[in-house]
PDB file of C-alpha atoms in Angstrom:
ATOM      1  CA  MET A   1     -29.817 -60.912  64.215  1.00  0.00           C
ATOM      2  CA  SER A   2     -30.926 -61.356  60.717  1.00  0.00           C
ATOM      3  CA  LYS A   3     -28.722 -60.193  57.846  1.00  0.00           C
ATOM      4  CA  ALA A   4     -29.886 -57.416  55.612  1.00  0.00           C
ATOM      5  CA  ALA A   5     -30.704 -58.422  52.099  1.00  0.00           C
ATOM      6  CA  PRO A   6     -27.986 -57.334  49.638  1.00  0.00           C
ATOM      7  CA  ALA A   7     -28.786 -54.130  47.785  1.00  0.00           C
ATOM      8  CA  LYS A   8     -29.796 -54.577  44.208  1.00  0.00           C
ATOM      9  CA  LYS A   9     -27.527 -53.023  41.591  1.00  0.00           C
ATOM     10  CA  PRO A  10     -29.281 -50.244  39.753  1.00  0.00           C
ATOM     11  CA  ALA A  11     -30.256 -51.144  36.224  1.00  0.00           C
ATOM     12  CA  ALA A  12     -27.961 -49.711  33.561  1.00  0.00           C
ATOM     13  CA  ALA A  13     -29.310 -46.426  32.301  1.00  0.00           C
ATOM     14  CA  ALA A  14     -30.459 -46.399  28.736  1.00  0.00           C
ATOM     15  CA  PRO A  15     -28.187 -44.338  26.474  1.00  0.00           C
ATOM     16  CA  PRO A  16     -29.471 -40.862  25.703  1.00  0.00           C
ATOM     17  CA  PRO A  17     -31.353 -40.483  22.432  1.00  0.00           C
ATOM     18  CA  GLY A  18     -29.020 -40.229  19.441  1.00  0.00           C
ATOM     19  CA  CYS A  19     -26.112 -42.063  21.098  1.00  0.00           C
ATOM     20  CA  THR A  20     -26.820 -45.520  19.739  1.00  0.00           C
ATOM     21  CA  LEU A  21     -24.856 -46.775  16.743  1.00  0.00           C
ATOM     22  CA  ASP A  22     -26.558 -48.812  14.090  1.00  0.00           C
ATOM     23  CA  ILE A  23     -23.879 -50.465  11.953  1.00  0.00           C
ATOM     24  CA  ASN A  24     -26.466 -51.025   9.251  1.00  0.00           C
ATOM     25  CA  ASP A  25     -27.155 -47.284   8.999  1.00  0.00           C
ATOM     26  CA  PRO A  26     -25.987 -46.065   5.538  1.00  0.00           C
ATOM     27  CA  GLN A  27     -24.424 -42.949   7.113  1.00  0.00           C
ATOM     28  CA  VAL A  28     -22.402 -45.099   9.519  1.00  0.00           C
ATOM     29  CA  GLN A  29     -21.237 -47.303   6.656  1.00  0.00           C
ATOM     30  CA  ARG A  30     -20.172 -44.277   4.596  1.00  0.00           C
ATOM     31  CA  ALA A  31     -18.223 -42.919   7.593  1.00  0.00           C
ATOM     32  CA  ALA A  32     -16.476 -46.284   7.982  1.00  0.00           C
ATOM     33  CA  ILE A  33     -15.486 -46.193   4.311  1.00  0.00           C
ATOM     34  CA  ARG A  34     -14.016 -42.693   4.745  1.00  0.00           C
ATOM     35  CA  ILE A  35     -12.038 -43.838   7.785  1.00  0.00           C
ATOM     36  CA  GLN A  36     -10.659 -46.800   5.839  1.00  0.00           C
ATOM     37  CA  ALA A  37      -9.705 -44.537   2.924  1.00  0.00           C
ATOM     38  CA  SER A  38      -7.972 -42.121   5.308  1.00  0.00           C
ATOM     39  CA  TYR A  39      -6.027 -44.993   6.837  1.00  0.00           C
ATOM     40  CA  ARG A  40      -4.974 -46.248   3.409  1.00  0.00           C
ATOM     41  CA  GLY A  41      -3.822 -42.701   2.583  1.00  0.00           C
ATOM     42  CA  HIS A  42      -1.824 -42.608   5.812  1.00  0.00           C
ATOM     43  CA  ARG A  43      -0.208 -45.899   4.894  1.00  0.00           C
ATOM     44  CA  SER A  44       0.617 -44.564   1.431  1.00  0.00           C
ATOM     45  CA  ARG A  45       2.287 -41.489   2.922  1.00  0.00           C
ATOM     46  CA  LYS A  46       4.184 -43.668   5.346  1.00  0.00           C
ATOM     47  CA  GLU A  47       5.385 -45.895   2.536  1.00  0.00           C
ATOM     48  CA  LEU A  48       6.765 -42.814   0.776  1.00  0.00           C
ATOM     49  CA  HIS A  49       9.096 -42.362   3.722  1.00  0.00           C
ATOM     50  CA  GLU A  50      10.718 -45.762   3.570  1.00  0.00           C
ATOM     51  CA  LYS A  51      14.491 -45.535   3.484  1.00  0.00           C
ATOM     52  CA  GLY A  52      15.896 -44.963   0.029  1.00  0.00           C
ATOM     53  CA  PRO A  53      17.205 -42.325  -2.356  1.00  0.00           C
ATOM     54  CA  PRO A  54      15.161 -39.121  -2.651  1.00  0.00           C
ATOM     55  CA  ARG A  55      12.666 -38.701  -5.475  1.00  0.00           C
ATOM     56  CA  VAL A  56      10.869 -35.739  -7.020  1.00  0.00           C
ATOM     57  CA  LEU A  57       7.101 -36.284  -6.717  1.00  0.00           C
ATOM     58  CA  GLU A  58       5.949 -32.933  -8.152  1.00  0.00           C
ATOM     59  CA  PRO A  59       8.533 -31.039 -10.220  1.00  0.00           C
ATOM     60  CA  LEU A  60       9.345 -27.357 -10.187  1.00  0.00           C
ATOM     61  CA  LYS A  61       7.422 -25.076 -12.540  1.00  0.00           C
ATOM     62  CA  ASP A  62       8.491 -21.862 -14.257  1.00  0.00           C
ATOM     63  CA  VAL A  63       7.456 -18.734 -12.352  1.00  0.00           C
ATOM     64  CA  VAL A  64       6.922 -15.143 -13.511  1.00  0.00           C
ATOM     65  CA  LEU A  65       8.409 -12.561 -11.142  1.00  0.00           C
ATOM     66  CA  ILE A  66       7.232  -8.951 -11.262  1.00  0.00           C
ATOM     67  CA  GLU A  67       9.878  -6.360 -10.401  1.00  0.00           C
ATOM     68  CA  GLY A  68       9.718  -5.441  -6.723  1.00  0.00           C
ATOM     69  CA  SER A  69       7.644  -8.463  -5.696  1.00  0.00           C
ATOM     70  CA  ALA A  70       8.518 -11.993  -4.568  1.00  0.00           C
ATOM     71  CA  ALA A  71       8.342 -15.367  -6.308  1.00  0.00           C
ATOM     72  CA  LYS A  72       8.265 -18.903  -4.931  1.00  0.00           C
ATOM     73  CA  LEU A  73       9.530 -22.114  -6.506  1.00  0.00           C
ATOM     74  CA  THR A  74       7.885 -25.176  -4.939  1.00  0.00           C
ATOM     75  CA  CYS A  75       8.835 -28.851  -5.210  1.00  0.00           C
ATOM     76  CA  ARG A  76       7.294 -31.951  -3.601  1.00  0.00           C
ATOM     77  CA  ILE A  77       9.820 -34.648  -2.794  1.00  0.00           C
ATOM     78  CA  SER A  78      10.063 -38.051  -1.142  1.00  0.00           C
ATOM     79  CA  ALA A  79      13.130 -38.470   1.029  1.00  0.00           C
ATOM     80  CA  PHE A  80      13.855 -40.562   4.128  1.00  0.00           C
ATOM     81  CA  PRO A  81      16.098 -40.185   6.054  1.00  0.00           C
ATOM     82  CA  ASP A  82      15.760 -36.393   5.967  1.00  0.00           C
ATOM     83  CA  PRO A  83      17.733 -34.975   3.046  1.00  0.00           C
ATOM     84  CA  PHE A  84      20.150 -32.089   2.582  1.00  0.00           C
ATOM     85  CA  ILE A  85      18.622 -29.407   0.324  1.00  0.00           C
ATOM     86  CA  ARG A  86      20.654 -27.098  -1.892  1.00  0.00           C
ATOM     87  CA  TRP A  87      19.270 -24.406  -4.235  1.00  0.00           C
ATOM     88  CA  SER A  88      21.268 -22.778  -7.005  1.00  0.00           C
ATOM     89  CA  LYS A  89      20.827 -20.204  -9.777  1.00  0.00           C
ATOM     90  CA  ASP A  90      22.607 -20.706 -13.101  1.00  0.00           C
ATOM     91  CA  GLY A  91      24.928 -23.166 -11.359  1.00  0.00           C
ATOM     92  CA  LYS A  92      25.791 -20.901  -8.396  1.00  0.00           C
ATOM     93  CA  GLU A  93      24.649 -21.969  -4.926  1.00  0.00           C
ATOM     94  CA  LEU A  94      22.169 -19.657  -3.179  1.00  0.00           C
ATOM     95  CA  ARG A  95      22.576 -18.988   0.529  1.00  0.00           C
ATOM     96  CA  ASP A  96      19.545 -18.863   2.804  1.00  0.00           C
ATOM     97  CA  GLY A  97      19.173 -15.221   3.847  1.00  0.00           C
ATOM     98  CA  PRO A  98      17.284 -11.960   3.251  1.00  0.00           C
ATOM     99  CA  LYS A  99      17.257 -12.308  -0.546  1.00  0.00           C
ATOM    100  CA  TYR A 100      16.741 -16.069  -0.889  1.00  0.00           C
ATOM    101  CA  ARG A 101      14.707 -17.939   1.701  1.00  0.00           C
ATOM    102  CA  TYR A 102      14.661 -21.738   2.078  1.00  0.00           C
ATOM    103  CA  VAL A 103      11.150 -22.822   3.087  1.00  0.00           C
ATOM    104  CA  PHE A 104      10.031 -26.243   4.410  1.00  0.00           C
ATOM    105  CA  GLU A 105       6.237 -26.246   4.275  1.00  0.00           C
ATOM    106  CA  ASP A 106       5.684 -29.855   5.400  1.00  0.00           C
ATOM    107  CA  PRO A 107       7.782 -33.040   5.385  1.00  0.00           C
ATOM    108  CA  ASP A 108       7.318 -33.462   1.628  1.00  0.00           C
ATOM    109  CA  VAL A 109       7.286 -29.871   0.311  1.00  0.00           C
ATOM    110  CA  VAL A 110      10.305 -27.577  -0.028  1.00  0.00           C
ATOM    111  CA  ALA A 111      10.385 -24.143  -1.613  1.00  0.00           C
ATOM    112  CA  LEU A 112      12.650 -21.249  -2.454  1.00  0.00           C
ATOM    113  CA  VAL A 113      11.356 -17.687  -2.042  1.00  0.00           C
ATOM    114  CA  VAL A 114      13.091 -14.966  -4.060  1.00  0.00           C
ATOM    115  CA  ARG A 115      12.429 -11.531  -2.600  1.00  0.00           C
ATOM    116  CA  ASP A 116      12.635  -7.978  -4.002  1.00  0.00           C
ATOM    117  CA  GLY A 117      12.443  -9.108  -7.610  1.00  0.00           C
ATOM    118  CA  GLU A 118      14.687  -7.441 -10.167  1.00  0.00           C
ATOM    119  CA  LEU A 119      15.854  -8.124 -13.700  1.00  0.00           C
ATOM    120  CA  ALA A 120      18.999  -9.828 -12.399  1.00  0.00           C
ATOM    121  CA  ASP A 121      16.813 -12.583 -10.888  1.00  0.00           C
ATOM    122  CA  LEU A 122      15.978 -13.922 -14.348  1.00  0.00           C
ATOM    123  CA  GLY A 123      17.595 -17.327 -14.819  1.00  0.00           C
ATOM    124  CA  GLN A 124      17.578 -21.095 -14.293  1.00  0.00           C
ATOM    125  CA  TYR A 125      17.005 -22.264 -10.711  1.00  0.00           C
ATOM    126  CA  SER A 126      17.790 -25.798  -9.528  1.00  0.00           C
ATOM    127  CA  ILE A 127      17.160 -27.874  -6.431  1.00  0.00           C
ATOM    128  CA  ASN A 128      19.472 -30.699  -5.385  1.00  0.00           C
ATOM    129  CA  VAL A 129      18.217 -33.195  -2.796  1.00  0.00           C
ATOM    130  CA  THR A 130      20.706 -35.571  -1.142  1.00  0.00           C
ATOM    131  CA  ASN A 131      20.515 -38.223   1.564  1.00  0.00           C
ATOM    132  CA  PRO A 132      22.760 -41.211   2.456  1.00  0.00           C
ATOM    133  CA  PHE A 133      21.069 -43.357  -0.235  1.00  0.00           C
ATOM    134  CA  GLY A 134      21.442 -41.025  -3.217  1.00  0.00           C
ATOM    135  CA  GLN A 135      20.349 -37.745  -4.720  1.00  0.00           C
ATOM    136  CA  CYS A 136      17.883 -36.188  -7.178  1.00  0.00           C
ATOM    137  CA  SER A 137      17.476 -32.768  -8.752  1.00  0.00           C
ATOM    138  CA  ASP A 138      15.084 -30.615 -10.742  1.00  0.00           C
ATOM    139  CA  SER A 139      15.090 -27.144 -12.280  1.00  0.00           C
ATOM    140  CA  ALA A 140      12.836 -24.390 -13.621  1.00  0.00           C
ATOM    141  CA  ARG A 141      13.140 -20.787 -14.761  1.00  0.00           C
ATOM    142  CA  ILE A 142      12.171 -17.535 -13.123  1.00  0.00           C
ATOM    143  CA  LEU A 143      10.970 -15.136 -15.795  1.00  0.00           C
ATOM    144  CA  VAL A 144      11.181 -11.503 -14.717  1.00  0.00           C
ATOM    145  CA  GLU A 145       8.835  -8.788 -15.937  1.00  0.00           C
ATOM    146  CA  VAL A 146       9.997  -5.175 -15.600  1.00  0.00           C
ATOM    147  CA  PRO A 147       8.072  -2.092 -16.743  1.00  0.00           C
ATOM    148  CA  ALA A 148       9.889  -0.142 -19.446  1.00  0.00           C
ATOM    149  CA  LYS A 149      11.868   2.711 -17.956  1.00  0.00           C
ATOM    150  CA  ILE A 150      14.613   5.207 -18.712  1.00  0.00           C
ATOM    151  CA  GLN A 151      17.233   4.952 -16.000  1.00  0.00           C
ATOM    152  CA  LYS A 152      19.191   7.955 -17.257  1.00  0.00           C
ATOM    153  CA  GLY A 153      17.984  10.332 -19.939  1.00  0.00           C
ATOM    154  CA  PRO A 154      20.052  12.171 -22.566  1.00  0.00           C
ATOM    155  CA  ASP A 155      21.916  15.352 -21.585  1.00  0.00           C
ATOM    156  CA  ASN A 156      21.244  18.811 -23.006  1.00  0.00           C
ATOM    157  CA  THR A 157      23.844  19.460 -25.696  1.00  0.00           C
ATOM    158  CA  LYS A 158      25.409  22.461 -27.429  1.00  0.00           C
ATOM    159  CA  ALA A 159      27.342  21.805 -30.629  1.00  0.00           C
ATOM    160  CA  ARG A 160      29.024  23.571 -33.499  1.00  0.00           C
ATOM    161  CA  LYS A 161      27.716  23.399 -37.022  1.00  0.00           C
ATOM    162  CA  GLY A 162      29.198  20.468 -38.958  1.00  0.00           C
ATOM    163  CA  THR A 163      30.046  18.358 -35.912  1.00  0.00           C
ATOM    164  CA  THR A 164      28.461  15.081 -34.797  1.00  0.00           C
ATOM    165  CA  VAL A 165      25.928  15.165 -31.975  1.00  0.00           C
ATOM    166  CA  THR A 166      25.052  12.064 -29.936  1.00  0.00           C
ATOM    167  CA  LEU A 167      22.261  11.721 -27.388  1.00  0.00           C
ATOM    168  CA  THR A 168      22.334   8.586 -25.219  1.00  0.00           C
ATOM    169  CA  ALA A 169      19.771   7.193 -22.783  1.00  0.00           C
ATOM    170  CA  GLU A 170      20.083   4.215 -20.445  1.00  0.00           C
ATOM    171  CA  ILE A 171      17.009   2.015 -20.721  1.00  0.00           C
ATOM    172  CA  MET A 172      15.605  -1.190 -19.272  1.00  0.00           C
ATOM    173  CA  GLY A 173      12.523  -3.367 -19.403  1.00  0.00           C
ATOM    174  CA  GLU A 174      11.416  -6.989 -19.739  1.00  0.00           C
ATOM    175  CA  PRO A 175       9.898  -7.802 -22.186  1.00  0.00           C
ATOM    176  CA  ALA A 176      12.374  -5.705 -24.168  1.00  0.00           C
ATOM    177  CA  PRO A 177      10.699  -2.332 -24.773  1.00  0.00           C
ATOM    178  CA  ASP A 178       9.932  -0.572 -28.018  1.00  0.00           C
ATOM    179  CA  VAL A 179      12.102   2.537 -28.374  1.00  0.00           C
ATOM    180  CA  GLY A 180      11.522   5.730 -30.350  1.00  0.00           C
ATOM    181  CA  TRP A 181      12.918   9.259 -30.769  1.00  0.00           C
ATOM    182  CA  THR A 182      11.130  12.474 -31.688  1.00  0.00           C
ATOM    183  CA  LYS A 183      12.171  16.071 -32.435  1.00  0.00           C
ATOM    184  CA  ASP A 184       9.798  18.859 -31.449  1.00  0.00           C
ATOM    185  CA  GLY A 185       7.012  16.291 -31.119  1.00  0.00           C
ATOM    186  CA  GLU A 186       7.518  14.671 -34.537  1.00  0.00           C
ATOM    187  CA  ASP A 187       8.871  11.177 -35.115  1.00  0.00           C
ATOM    188  CA  ILE A 188      12.404  11.230 -36.458  1.00  0.00           C
ATOM    189  CA  GLU A 189      12.696   9.800 -39.965  1.00  0.00           C
ATOM    190  CA  GLU A 190      16.045   8.083 -40.078  1.00  0.00           C
ATOM    191  CA  ASP A 191      18.565   8.459 -42.892  1.00  0.00           C
ATOM    192  CA  ASP A 192      22.337   8.197 -43.223  1.00  0.00           C
ATOM    193  CA  ARG A 193      22.763  11.528 -41.362  1.00  0.00           C
ATOM    194  CA  VAL A 194      20.225  11.218 -38.523  1.00  0.00           C
ATOM    195  CA  PHE A 195      19.595   7.771 -37.049  1.00  0.00           C
ATOM    196  CA  PHE A 196      19.313   5.934 -33.732  1.00  0.00           C
ATOM    197  CA  GLU A 197      20.515   2.593 -32.425  1.00  0.00           C
ATOM    198  CA  ILE A 198      18.991   0.363 -29.740  1.00  0.00           C
ATOM    199  CA  GLY A 199      21.087  -1.871 -27.500  1.00  0.00           C
ATOM    200  CA  SER A 200      20.151  -4.092 -24.575  1.00  0.00           C
ATOM    201  CA  THR A 201      20.639  -1.291 -22.029  1.00  0.00           C
ATOM    202  CA  THR A 202      21.101   1.914 -24.071  1.00  0.00           C
ATOM    203  CA  THR A 203      19.752   3.769 -27.066  1.00  0.00           C
ATOM    204  CA  THR A 204      21.737   6.456 -28.924  1.00  0.00           C
ATOM    205  CA  LEU A 205      20.580   9.103 -31.397  1.00  0.00           C
ATOM    206  CA  THR A 206      23.299  10.303 -33.782  1.00  0.00           C
ATOM    207  CA  ILE A 207      23.163  13.527 -35.813  1.00  0.00           C
ATOM    208  CA  ARG A 208      26.010  13.863 -38.343  1.00  0.00           C
ATOM    209  CA  ARG A 209      27.081  17.150 -39.901  1.00  0.00           C
ATOM    210  CA  ALA A 210      24.781  19.022 -37.536  1.00  0.00           C
ATOM    211  CA  THR A 211      23.090  22.209 -38.784  1.00  0.00           C
ATOM    212  CA  PRO A 212      21.203  24.960 -36.941  1.00  0.00           C
ATOM    213  CA  GLU A 213      17.994  23.314 -38.189  1.00  0.00           C
ATOM    214  CA  ASP A 214      18.830  20.341 -35.949  1.00  0.00           C
ATOM    215  CA  SER A 215      18.370  22.535 -32.864  1.00  0.00           C
ATOM    216  CA  GLY A 216      15.264  21.671 -30.862  1.00  0.00           C
ATOM    217  CA  LYS A 217      13.678  19.548 -28.172  1.00  0.00           C
ATOM    218  CA  TYR A 218      14.401  15.831 -28.484  1.00  0.00           C
ATOM    219  CA  GLU A 219      12.437  13.100 -26.736  1.00  0.00           C
ATOM    220  CA  VAL A 220      13.249   9.431 -26.227  1.00  0.00           C
ATOM    221  CA  TYR A 221      10.462   7.085 -25.162  1.00  0.00           C
ATOM    222  CA  VAL A 222      10.282   3.409 -24.212  1.00  0.00           C
ATOM    223  CA  GLU A 223       7.235   1.182 -23.861  1.00  0.00           C
ATOM    224  CA  ASN A 224       6.363  -2.437 -23.154  1.00  0.00           C
ATOM    225  CA  SER A 225       3.268  -4.312 -21.966  1.00  0.00           C
ATOM    226  CA  LEU A 226       3.899  -3.243 -18.349  1.00  0.00           C
ATOM    227  CA  GLY A 227       4.477   0.470 -18.744  1.00  0.00           C
ATOM    228  CA  MET A 228       6.149   3.367 -20.534  1.00  0.00           C
ATOM    229  CA  ASP A 229       8.633   6.154 -19.798  1.00  0.00           C
ATOM    230  CA  GLN A 230      10.106   9.178 -21.564  1.00  0.00           C
ATOM    231  CA  SER A 231      12.871  11.741 -21.241  1.00  0.00           C
ATOM    232  CA  PHE A 232      13.774  15.030 -22.966  1.00  0.00           C
ATOM    233  CA  ALA A 233      16.923  16.905 -23.932  1.00  0.00           C
ATOM    234  CA  ARG A 234      17.648  20.217 -25.663  1.00  0.00           C
ATOM    235  CA  VAL A 235      20.060  20.430 -28.591  1.00  0.00           C
ATOM    236  CA  ASP A 236      21.453  23.782 -29.748  1.00  0.00           C
ATOM    237  CA  VAL A 237      23.634  23.942 -32.872  1.00  0.00           C
ATOM    238  CA  ALA A 238      25.380  27.201 -33.802  1.00  0.00           C
TER     239      ALA A 238
END
């Protein structure tokens, strides 16, 4: 019995159109350059994580916080092994919680989010980064902007002729607001008998040796670049 001739191996199929790679093609060369650049970037990032003391790569920047909103302080660091992060405000440590949130956006970026902004949040914020090889720190300010407002207006007042009348309003605003007083819609012209004072949180109108002519409707108003507010009180002198 004769042996069958061995079957011939099928010829390798030609690659589909568009699947060949020409290393002399300018597009292929540009792609190779991009791959090499990406690899060098990867090596650079890896080198940043070599063991050693932490370093600040991009420092904190001052942030403006609008009342009622949130602000974020962001810092890029280099630290390996992984560091211990501590945030503080005016030297007092801040605990991670509903008001202050520690955020780790990627291995090199850390941030602090301050929620429900208010005037009390104004201050100097610092980050301290520590690992077994050392520590580094940086700081920046949160600047708070608050629309001018009157938290408590002056009370209606009845007084006897010849006595001293005082009207006081509790105010707030950042930037510090302009403050004014009027009587029956006219600006009060101050003298040594009728004058007003402006403090950081209050303003007081004083009327010495009050007369019946001092009776009327008094208004206090405050205004800054973010808003204005006003309040009224009635004074009766008899």
